[in-house]
Coordinates of C-alpha atoms in Angstrom, one line a residue:
X1 CA -18.1 -35.2 20.7
X2 CA -20.4 -34.6 24.0
X3 CA -20.4 -38.4 24.3
X4 CA -16.5 -38.3 24.2
X5 CA -15.9 -35.6 26.3
X6 CA -18.1 -36.9 28.8
X7 CA -16.6 -40.9 28.7
X8 CA -13.0 -38.7 29.2
X9 CA -14.3 -37.1 32.1
X10 CA -15.7 -40.6 33.7
X11 CA -12.6 -42.4 32.6
X12 CA -15.0 -44.9 30.5
X13 CA -12.5 -45.4 27.9
X14 CA -9.7 -46.6 29.9
X15 CA -12.1 -48.8 32.1
X16 CA -13.9 -50.5 29.1
X17 CA -10.9 -51.5 27.2
X18 CA -9.7 -55.3 27.0
X19 CA -6.7 -56.8 27.9
X20 CA -5.6 -56.8 24.6
X21 CA -6.2 -53.1 23.6
X22 CA -3.6 -50.6 24.8
X23 CA -5.0 -47.2 27.4
X24 CA -5.8 -44.5 25.7
X25 CA -3.4 -41.5 26.8
X26 CA -5.2 -38.3 27.2
X27 CA -4.4 -35.7 25.1
X28 CA -2.0 -33.2 26.0
X29 CA -2.6 -29.6 25.0
X30 CA -0.4 -28.5 22.5
X31 CA 2.4 -26.2 23.6
X32 CA 2.2 -23.1 21.3
X33 CA 4.8 -23.2 19.0
X34 CA 5.4 -19.7 19.0
X35 CA 6.2 -18.0 22.7
X36 CA 3.6 -15.8 23.8
X37 CA 5.9 -13.1 25.6
X38 CA 4.9 -10.8 28.0
X39 CA 3.6 -7.5 28.2
X40 CA 5.9 -4.2 28.9
X41 CA 4.5 -0.6 28.4
X42 CA 7.1 1.7 27.2
X43 CA 6.8 5.1 28.1
X44 CA 7.0 8.2 26.1
X45 CA 10.2 9.3 27.7
X46 CA 11.8 5.7 26.6
X47 CA 10.5 5.6 23.5
X48 CA 11.0 9.2 22.3
X49 CA 8.2 9.0 19.0
X50 CA 7.4 12.3 17.7
X51 CA 3.6 12.8 17.5
X52 CA 4.3 15.6 14.6
X53 CA 5.1 12.3 12.6
X54 CA 1.8 10.7 13.3
X55 CA -1.2 10.7 10.4
X56 CA -4.2 12.9 11.6
X57 CA -6.7 10.3 10.1
X58 CA -5.1 7.4 12.0
X59 CA -5.0 9.0 15.5
X60 CA -8.9 9.6 14.3
X61 CA -9.6 6.4 13.8
X62 CA -7.9 5.3 16.9
X63 CA -9.8 7.6 19.2
X64 CA -13.4 6.5 17.2
X65 CA -12.6 3.0 18.3
X66 CA -11.6 4.0 21.7
X67 CA -14.6 6.3 22.5
X68 CA -16.8 3.2 21.5
X69 CA -15.2 1.1 24.4
X70 CA -12.6 -0.4 22.2
X71 CA -8.8 -1.2 22.4
X72 CA -7.2 0.2 19.5
X73 CA -3.6 0.8 18.6
X74 CA -1.5 2.1 15.9
X75 CA 0.9 -1.1 14.6
X76 CA 3.2 -3.1 12.8
X77 CA 5.6 -1.3 10.4
X78 CA 4.3 2.1 11.1
X79 CA 5.3 2.1 14.7
X80 CA 8.7 0.6 14.1
X81 CA 9.1 3.6 11.2
X82 CA 8.0 5.8 14.4
X83 CA 10.9 4.7 16.6
X84 CA 13.5 5.2 14.1
X85 CA 12.4 8.6 13.8
X86 CA 10.9 8.0 9.6
X87 CA 7.4 9.2 8.5
X88 CA 5.4 6.1 7.8
X89 CA 4.4 5.7 4.8
X90 CA 1.0 3.8 5.9
X91 CA -0.8 3.3 9.0
X92 CA -2.3 0.3 9.9
X93 CA -4.8 0.4 13.6
X94 CA -5.3 -2.9 15.4
X95 CA -8.3 -3.2 17.7
X96 CA -10.8 -5.7 19.5
X97 CA -13.5 -4.8 17.7
X98 CA -14.8 -7.2 15.0
X99 CA -15.1 -6.1 11.1
X100 CA -18.7 -5.2 11.5
X101 CA -18.5 -3.7 14.6
X102 CA -15.5 -1.5 13.1
X103 CA -17.7 -0.9 9.8
X104 CA -20.5 0.5 12.1
X105 CA -18.5 3.2 13.4
X106 CA -17.4 4.7 9.9
X107 CA -19.3 6.2 7.3
X108 CA -16.9 4.9 4.3
X109 CA -15.7 1.8 5.8
X110 CA -15.3 -1.4 3.6
X111 CA -15.1 -5.1 4.7
X112 CA -12.3 -6.6 2.3
X113 CA -10.4 -10.1 2.0
X114 CA -10.8 -13.7 2.7
X115 CA -7.3 -14.8 4.3
X116 CA -7.5 -11.7 6.6
X117 CA -10.5 -10.2 6.7
X118 CA -9.7 -6.4 7.0
X119 CA -11.7 -3.1 7.0
X120 CA -10.2 -0.6 5.0
X121 CA -11.8 3.0 6.3
X122 CA -11.4 5.8 3.7
X123 CA -10.9 9.4 4.1
X124 CA -11.1 12.3 1.1
X125 CA -12.0 11.2 -2.6
X126 CA -10.2 10.5 -5.7
X127 CA -6.2 11.0 -6.1
X128 CA -6.6 12.5 -2.8
X129 CA -8.2 9.7 -0.8
X130 CA -6.6 8.3 2.3
X131 CA -7.1 4.3 3.4
X132 CA -6.6 3.4 6.8
X133 CA -6.3 -0.5 7.4
X134 CA -8.1 -1.8 10.6
X135 CA -7.7 -5.5 11.9
X136 CA -8.7 -7.2 14.6
X137 CA -6.9 -9.1 17.3
X138 CA -5.9 -12.6 16.1
X139 CA -5.6 -16.0 18.4
X140 CA -2.7 -17.6 17.3
X141 CA -3.1 -21.5 16.4
X142 CA -0.4 -24.0 15.5
X143 CA -0.8 -25.6 12.0
X144 CA -1.6 -29.1 14.1
X145 CA -4.8 -26.9 15.5
X146 CA -6.1 -25.9 12.4
X147 CA -8.6 -27.2 9.5
X148 CA -6.4 -28.7 6.5
X149 CA -6.8 -28.3 3.0
X150 CA -5.0 -30.8 0.9
X151 CA -2.9 -29.1 -1.8
X152 CA -2.4 -25.4 -1.8
X153 CA -4.7 -22.4 -2.4
X154 CA -4.2 -22.9 -6.2
X155 CA -5.8 -26.8 -5.9
X156 CA -7.9 -26.6 -3.3
X157 CA -10.3 -23.4 -3.9
X158 CA -13.5 -25.6 -4.1
X159 CA -12.5 -26.8 -0.5
X160 CA -11.9 -23.7 0.5
X161 CA -15.1 -22.4 -0.8
X162 CA -16.8 -24.9 1.1
X163 CA -15.2 -23.4 4.5
X164 CA -16.1 -19.7 3.8
X165 CA -13.9 -16.6 5.1
X166 CA -14.0 -17.2 8.5
X167 CA -11.6 -20.0 11.0
X168 CA -8.1 -21.1 10.8
X169 CA -6.9 -22.7 7.7
X170 CA -3.6 -24.6 6.6
X171 CA -2.7 -25.7 3.1
X172 CA -0.6 -29.1 3.4
X173 CA 3.1 -27.3 3.3
X174 CA 1.6 -25.6 6.5
X175 CA 0.8 -22.3 4.9
X176 CA -2.0 -20.2 6.6
X177 CA -4.8 -19.8 3.8
X178 CA -7.4 -18.1 6.1
X179 CA -6.6 -16.9 9.8
X180 CA -10.1 -14.8 10.8
X181 CA -10.3 -16.6 14.4
X182 CA -10.2 -13.4 16.8
X183 CA -8.1 -13.3 19.7
X184 CA -6.3 -11.3 22.9
X185 CA -3.8 -8.6 22.2
X186 CA -1.2 -11.2 23.0
X187 CA -1.5 -13.6 20.8
X188 CA -2.4 -11.3 17.9
X189 CA 1.4 -10.1 18.7
X190 CA 2.5 -13.5 18.9
X191 CA 1.2 -14.5 15.1
X192 CA 3.5 -11.3 13.6
X193 CA 6.3 -12.2 11.5
X194 CA 9.1 -9.8 13.4
X195 CA 10.1 -8.4 16.7
X196 CA 10.3 -5.2 14.8
X197 CA 6.6 -5.6 13.4
X198 CA 4.7 -7.0 16.7
X199 CA 4.7 -3.4 18.5
X200 CA 1.6 -1.4 19.4
X201 CA 1.5 2.3 20.1
X202 CA -1.7 4.0 21.5
X203 CA -1.5 7.8 20.5
X204 CA -4.3 9.0 22.8
X205 CA -1.5 7.6 26.0
X206 CA 1.6 7.6 24.4
X207 CA 2.6 4.1 25.5
X208 CA 4.2 1.4 23.4
X209 CA 3.4 -1.9 24.3
X210 CA 6.0 -4.6 23.0
X211 CA 5.5 -8.4 23.8
X212 CA 9.0 -9.3 22.1
X213 CA 11.8 -7.0 22.8
X214 CA 11.0 -5.4 19.2
X215 CA 12.3 -1.8 20.7
X216 CA 15.7 -3.7 21.9
X217 CA 15.8 -5.3 18.3
X218 CA 15.1 -1.9 17.1
X219 CA 17.5 0.0 18.4
X220 CA 20.5 -2.9 17.7
X221 CA 19.3 -2.8 14.0
X222 CA 18.7 -6.4 14.0
X223 CA 15.5 -8.4 12.0
X224 CA 14.5 -11.3 14.3
X225 CA 11.6 -13.7 13.6
X226 CA 9.2 -14.5 16.6
X227 CA 9.5 -18.1 17.1
X228 CA 10.8 -20.6 15.0
X229 CA 12.1 -19.0 11.8
X230 CA 11.1 -22.5 10.0
X231 CA 7.8 -22.9 11.0
X232 CA 7.1 -19.3 10.4
X233 CA 7.9 -19.1 6.7
X234 CA 6.4 -22.6 6.3
X235 CA 3.1 -20.9 7.9
X236 CA 4.1 -17.5 5.1
X237 CA 6.6 -18.2 2.4
X238 CA 6.4 -14.4 1.5
X239 CA 8.0 -13.6 5.0
X240 CA 11.2 -14.7 3.4
X241 CA 10.7 -12.0 0.6
X242 CA 9.9 -9.5 3.7
X243 CA 12.7 -10.0 5.7
X244 CA 15.0 -9.1 2.6
X245 CA 13.2 -5.8 2.0
X246 CA 13.1 -4.7 5.6
X247 CA 16.9 -5.5 6.0
X248 CA 17.5 -3.4 2.9
X249 CA 15.2 -0.8 3.4
X250 CA 16.3 -0.5 7.3
X251 CA 19.6 -1.2 6.7
X252 CA 19.4 -4.1 9.5
X253 CA 21.4 -7.2 9.7
X254 CA 19.5 -10.3 9.8
X255 CA 19.8 -11.8 12.9
X256 CA 21.6 -16.3 12.1
X257 CA 18.5 -18.1 12.9
X258 CA 16.3 -16.2 11.1
X259 CA 18.8 -16.4 8.4
X260 CA 19.5 -19.5 8.1
X261 CA 16.3 -21.5 6.5
X262 CA 15.9 -18.6 4.0
X263 CA 17.5 -20.8 1.1
X264 CA 15.9 -24.1 2.3
X265 CA 12.9 -22.3 2.5
X266 CA 12.6 -20.5 -0.7
X267 CA 10.8 -23.5 -2.7
X268 CA 7.9 -22.9 -0.6
X269 CA 7.1 -19.2 -2.7
X270 CA 6.3 -21.8 -5.7
X271 CA 2.6 -22.4 -3.5
X272 CA 2.3 -18.3 -3.3
X273 CA -0.2 -16.5 -5.8
X274 CA 1.6 -15.3 -8.6
X275 CA -0.1 -12.3 -8.2
X276 CA 0.9 -11.6 -4.7
X277 CA 4.8 -12.4 -5.2
X278 CA 4.6 -9.9 -8.3
X279 CA 3.3 -7.3 -6.2
X280 CA 6.0 -8.3 -3.5
X281 CA 8.8 -7.8 -5.9
X282 CA 7.4 -4.3 -7.1
X283 CA 7.6 -3.5 -3.0
X284 CA 11.3 -4.5 -3.3
X285 CA 12.2 -2.3 -6.1
X286 CA 10.2 0.6 -5.4
X287 CA 10.6 1.1 -1.9
X288 CA 13.1 3.7 -2.4
X289 CA 15.9 1.1 -1.7
X290 CA 15.9 -0.9 -5.2
X291 CA 20.1 -1.6 -5.3
X292 CA 20.1 -2.2 -1.8
X293 CA 17.2 -4.8 -2.3
X294 CA 18.7 -6.4 -5.3
X295 CA 22.4 -6.9 -3.1
X296 CA 20.2 -8.2 -0.4
X297 CA 18.8 -10.7 -2.5
X298 CA 22.3 -12.0 -3.7
X299 CA 23.6 -12.0 0.0
X300 CA 20.8 -14.2 0.8
X301 CA 21.1 -16.5 -2.0
X302 CA 18.1 -15.6 -3.5
X303 CA 19.0 -14.1 -7.0
X304 CA 17.5 -16.0 -8.9
X305 CA 14.9 -18.6 -9.4
X306 CA 12.2 -16.6 -7.5
X307 CA 10.7 -13.9 -9.3
X308 CA 10.9 -14.1 -13.3
X309 CA 11.3 -10.8 -14.3
X310 CA 14.6 -10.4 -12.5
X311 CA 15.8 -13.9 -14.0
X312 CA 16.3 -11.6 -17.3
X313 CA 18.8 -9.8 -15.4
X314 CA 20.1 -11.0 -12.5
X315 CA 20.0 -15.0 -13.6
X316 CA 22.1 -14.5 -16.8
X317 CA 24.6 -17.2 -17.4
X318 CA 27.6 -15.0 -18.2
X319 CA 27.7 -11.1 -16.8
X320 CA 26.5 -8.2 -19.9
X321 CA 27.8 -5.0 -18.9
X322 CA 25.5 -3.0 -20.8
X323 CA 22.2 -4.6 -19.7
X324 CA 23.8 -4.4 -15.8
X325 CA 24.8 -0.6 -16.3
X326 CA 21.3 0.0 -17.8
X327 CA 19.3 -1.7 -15.2
X328 CA 21.1 -0.1 -12.5
X329 CA 20.9 3.4 -13.6
X330 CA 17.2 3.1 -13.7
X331 CA 16.8 1.6 -10.0
X332 CA 19.4 4.3 -9.0
X333 CA 16.8 6.9 -10.8
X334 CA 13.8 5.2 -8.8
X335 CA 15.4 5.3 -5.6
X336 CA 16.3 9.2 -6.2
X337 CA 12.4 9.9 -7.3
X338 CA 11.6 8.1 -4.1
X339 CA 13.7 9.9 -2.0
X340 CA 12.5 13.4 -2.9
X341 CA 9.1 12.3 -2.8
X342 CA 8.3 12.3 -6.3
X343 CA 5.9 9.8 -8.3
X344 CA 7.0 6.2 -9.6
X345 CA 5.7 4.0 -12.2
X346 CA 6.0 0.7 -11.8
X347 CA 5.6 0.3 -15.7
X348 CA 8.6 2.2 -16.3
X349 CA 10.9 0.3 -13.5
X350 CA 9.4 -2.8 -15.4
X351 CA 9.8 -2.0 -18.8
X352 CA 14.1 -0.7 -17.9
X353 CA 14.3 -4.7 -16.4
X354 CA 12.6 -6.5 -19.7
X355 CA 14.2 -4.2 -22.2
X356 CA 17.3 -6.0 -23.3
X357 CA 15.5 -9.3 -23.3
X358 CA 12.9 -7.6 -25.9
X359 CA 15.7 -5.9 -28.1
X360 CA 17.5 -9.6 -28.3
X361 CA 14.0 -11.2 -29.4
X362 CA 13.5 -8.4 -31.5
X363 CA 16.7 -8.7 -33.0
X364 CA 16.6 -12.2 -33.7
X365 CA 13.3 -11.9 -35.1
X366 CA 14.2 -9.5 -38.1
X367 CA 17.3 -11.6 -38.8
X368 CA 14.9 -14.1 -39.7
X369 CA 13.2 -12.0 -42.2
X370 CA 10.2 -10.3 -40.2
X371 CA 9.4 -7.0 -40.7
X372 CA 10.4 -4.8 -38.1
X373 CA 7.5 -3.8 -36.5
X374 CA 5.6 -6.6 -36.3
X375 CA 8.6 -8.3 -35.0
X376 CA 8.8 -5.7 -32.1
X377 CA 5.3 -6.3 -31.0
X378 CA 5.7 -10.5 -31.6
X379 CA 9.2 -10.0 -28.9
X380 CA 7.2 -7.8 -26.8
X381 CA 4.1 -10.7 -26.4
X382 CA 7.1 -13.2 -26.1
X383 CA 8.5 -11.5 -23.5
X384 CA 5.0 -10.8 -21.3
X385 CA 3.9 -14.5 -21.7
X386 CA 7.7 -15.7 -20.6
X387 CA 7.9 -13.0 -17.6
X388 CA 5.1 -11.9 -16.8
X389 CA 2.0 -14.0 -18.1
X390 CA -1.8 -13.0 -16.8
X391 CA -0.8 -11.0 -13.7
X392 CA -0.2 -7.5 -15.4
X393 CA 0.4 -8.2 -19.0
X394 CA -2.8 -7.7 -20.3
X395 CA -3.6 -4.6 -17.7
X396 CA -3.0 -1.4 -17.5
X397 CA 0.6 -2.2 -16.4
X398 CA 1.1 -3.7 -19.1
X399 CA -0.3 -1.3 -22.0
X400 CA 1.9 1.5 -20.6
X401 CA 5.1 -1.1 -20.8
X402 CA 4.2 -1.5 -24.2
X403 CA 3.8 2.2 -25.1
X404 CA 7.4 2.6 -23.7
X405 CA 8.7 0.5 -26.2
X406 CA 6.6 0.9 -29.1
X407 CA 7.8 4.8 -28.6
X408 CA 11.6 4.2 -28.9
X409 CA 11.9 3.6 -32.7
X410 CA 9.2 6.9 -33.4
X411 CA 11.9 8.9 -31.8
X412 CA 14.6 8.4 -34.7
X413 CA 11.5 10.0 -37.0
X414 CA 12.0 13.6 -36.6
X415 CA 9.6 15.2 -39.1
X416 CA 6.8 17.9 -38.5
X417 CA 3.9 15.6 -38.1
X418 CA 5.5 12.8 -36.7
X419 CA 6.9 14.6 -33.7
X420 CA 4.1 16.7 -33.2
X421 CA 2.3 13.8 -32.6
X422 CA 4.8 12.1 -30.2
X423 CA 5.1 15.0 -28.0
X424 CA 0.9 14.8 -27.5
X425 CA 1.2 11.2 -26.3
X426 CA 0.0 10.9 -23.1
X427 CA 2.9 8.8 -22.1
X428 CA 5.5 11.0 -24.1
X429 CA 7.4 11.8 -20.8
X430 CA 7.9 8.3 -19.8
X431 CA 8.9 7.3 -23.1
X432 CA 11.5 10.4 -23.4
X433 CA 13.0 9.4 -19.9
X434 CA 13.9 5.9 -21.2
X435 CA 14.9 7.0 -24.3
X436 CA 17.2 9.3 -22.0
X437 CA 18.6 6.5 -20.0
X438 CA 19.5 4.5 -23.6
X439 CA 21.6 7.5 -24.4
X440 CA 23.2 7.5 -20.8
X441 CA 24.7 3.9 -21.6
X442 CA 25.3 4.7 -25.1
X443 CA 22.8 2.6 -26.9
X444 CA 21.8 5.4 -28.7
X445 CA 23.1 8.9 -29.9
X446 CA 23.2 11.4 -27.2
X447 CA 22.4 14.3 -29.9
X448 CA 19.1 12.3 -30.3
X449 CA 17.8 12.7 -26.8
X450 CA 19.1 16.4 -26.5
X451 CA 17.3 17.0 -29.6
X452 CA 13.5 15.6 -28.5
X453 CA 14.1 17.4 -24.8
X454 CA 15.0 20.6 -27.1
X455 CA 12.0 20.0 -29.2
X456 CA 9.7 19.1 -26.5
X457 CA 10.4 22.2 -24.5
X458 CA 11.1 24.7 -27.0
X459 CA 8.8 27.6 -28.5
X460 CA 7.1 26.9 -32.5
X461 CA 10.3 28.8 -34.0
X462 CA 12.6 26.8 -32.1
X463 CA 10.9 23.7 -33.2
X464 CA 10.7 24.8 -36.6
X465 CA 14.1 25.3 -36.4
X466 CA 15.3 21.9 -35.1
X467 CA 13.4 20.1 -37.7
X468 CA 15.0 22.0 -40.2
X469 CA 18.3 21.0 -38.8
X470 CA 16.8 17.7 -38.4
X471 CA 16.1 17.5 -42.2
X472 CA 19.1 18.8 -43.2
X473 CA 21.5 16.6 -41.2
X474 CA 19.2 13.8 -42.6
X475 CA 20.1 14.7 -46.2
X476 CA 17.8 12.9 -49.2
X477 CA 15.7 10.5 -48.3
X478 CA 15.7 7.4 -50.7
X479 CA 13.7 4.6 -50.6
X480 CA 15.4 1.2 -50.5
X481 CA 14.0 -1.1 -53.6
X482 CA 14.2 -4.9 -52.4
X483 CA 15.9 -6.9 -54.9
X484 CA 15.8 -10.6 -55.5
X485 CA 15.9 -12.6 -52.7
X486 CA 15.3 -10.1 -49.9
X487 CA 14.4 -11.1 -47.0
X488 CA 16.7 -14.3 -47.4
X489 CA 19.6 -12.9 -45.6
X490 CA 19.4 -10.7 -42.9
X491 CA 22.6 -8.2 -41.0
X492 CA 23.5 -9.8 -37.7
X493 CA 22.1 -7.9 -34.5
X494 CA 24.5 -5.2 -33.2
X495 CA 26.9 -6.0 -30.6
X496 CA 25.6 -5.2 -27.2
X497 CA 26.6 -1.8 -26.1
X498 CA 26.6 0.0 -29.8
X499 CA 24.0 2.6 -30.7
X500 CA 20.7 0.6 -32.2
X501 CA 19.0 2.7 -34.8
X502 CA 15.1 1.2 -34.4
X503 CA 14.1 3.0 -37.4
X504 CA 10.6 0.9 -38.5
X505 CA 11.1 2.5 -42.3
X506 CA 11.3 -1.1 -43.8
X507 CA 8.0 -2.0 -42.2
X508 CA 5.4 -0.7 -44.8
X509 CA 7.7 2.0 -45.5
X510 CA 5.3 4.7 -43.1
X511 CA 5.1 5.3 -39.3
X512 CA 1.6 5.1 -38.2
X513 CA 1.3 8.2 -36.4
X514 CA 2.7 10.2 -39.7
X515 CA 0.1 9.9 -42.4
X516 CA 1.9 12.6 -44.0
X517 CA 5.4 11.7 -45.3
X518 CA 8.0 14.3 -45.9
X519 CA 10.1 13.5 -48.8
X520 CA 7.2 12.1 -50.3
X521 CA 8.6 12.3 -53.9
X522 CA 10.8 9.2 -53.9
X523 CA 10.5 7.3 -56.8
X524 CA 12.4 4.1 -58.2
X525 CA 13.8 5.5 -61.3
X526 CA 14.5 2.0 -63.1
X527 CA 17.5 3.0 -64.8
X528 CA 19.9 0.1 -65.2
X529 CA 16.7 -2.2 -66.2
X530 CA 15.6 -3.4 -69.7
X531 CA 11.9 -3.2 -68.8
X532 CA 9.6 -0.4 -69.3
X533 CA 9.7 1.7 -66.4
X534 CA 5.9 1.4 -65.1
X535 CA 3.8 4.6 -64.7
X536 CA 3.6 5.6 -60.6
X537 CA 0.8 7.7 -59.1
X538 CA 2.1 10.3 -57.3
X539 CA 0.7 10.6 -54.1
X540 CA -0.7 14.1 -53.7
X541 CA -0.5 15.3 -49.9
X542 CA -4.3 16.5 -49.0
X543 CA -4.6 20.0 -48.3
X544 CA -4.7 21.1 -44.9
X545 CA -8.6 21.4 -43.4
X546 CA -9.6 19.1 -46.4
X547 CA -12.2 16.6 -45.7
X548 CA -11.9 12.9 -47.5
X549 CA -14.9 11.3 -49.5
X550 CA -15.9 9.2 -46.8
X551 CA -15.5 12.4 -43.8
X552 CA -17.4 14.5 -46.2
X553 CA -20.4 11.8 -47.2

């Protein structure tokens, strides 16, 4: 490389070229594909940010870095929200200190990430802890100046491992896989996605630094990409989802040039790791603007083929009024809880979106002769495999979803032991909220949801009265005797929107959580048969406190 450099300085290559050799043109420095902009410092008298909306720990991080001689600013979405008079959910800090230098300034700081190396500065412990994410100013490098690997992040893992966590690496489509080249603030602003997300706020001097007229776009309520939108979507296809989310969340319009390539570029999302895309989908639906986000997805032509979970609802060949109403009520309730600053769980929301697919598969399996409870488990497995895969379906999120679904048939069993067992389940409240939602759309009787609410909140005497009422309403229980050829023909699944009886008595005859079955004295009479009646041993209820043989040994 040094020899080539000296040769170019001396013009040696051009002089030594033979008559049949075309002269080598000097390399022209690549023109940045993204404009760097110009630094504008906006005083507090103009931007009007309220310091009371700032997070104390974020300010502490900025002051600590500045006291150590570094530049430091609150950055990105937090500045955007502050300018709109909103209290940001998260605060990020950007600095010219390297990750190692940042880590050395804080007692509890951890360097994370491969694609982007960041530092998490942690304050507090347990559920009350807070994390401030600190990034180092990065240089903007065009794809032509970056190292390139064949394939994508999924197929080029060995090549990426060889390059480590440093440098600037892109895949064959231009997507940035590593972005860990440090640079000045002006380039760090240029490599950010939208103008409203590329501003920096110094809480000490109360100055906003704006390179790309982000303040003007914020006031005009416009989402505008920095640089060429098509190139920027290639660098990170998730920006397609982000522009939809921000437009829905903020009520902004997507600027025409930024919107134009969205549909065509959406095919690049296939190269994004499924786990990252899954997280982006959860953000779309759980930041308090779920219904607006779905409307924006439709508006931009992204309603189907992007998120497998949403395809079960938005990509249906024909409208399903019951499913649509059920999911819309669930998303509306999620938006309301976020607005009231109450906790929301992605497991509940996803369980609502996928419920009717589980219900449809369950009906098909039962119609084919599969016992109800195993059929439900098989239906759940099939839906996880088709819509969620290995992202979260086998973890805690998937476990919570399963528990909510498997709890629904148990609500039909209103016996003393079953009801007491059910209300003591850790996920009972989520299961009950799901039942209430089903009642609101007419899938189950409203009286059932009311009964469980009264039982859950009632005193011991009130619960006993409710159990007696339920027993009287149910009448004497008769165990069904399977006749010849039972299971060969099954009832057709109920029409959509009709109240559904999910009782699992057909499956082995007992609730797994209800060992003592009220009405245990049901026996087949044997009347009308010529064969002698077989003598059956009555199962006796074990006295309370009794110890079984295995336990008492």
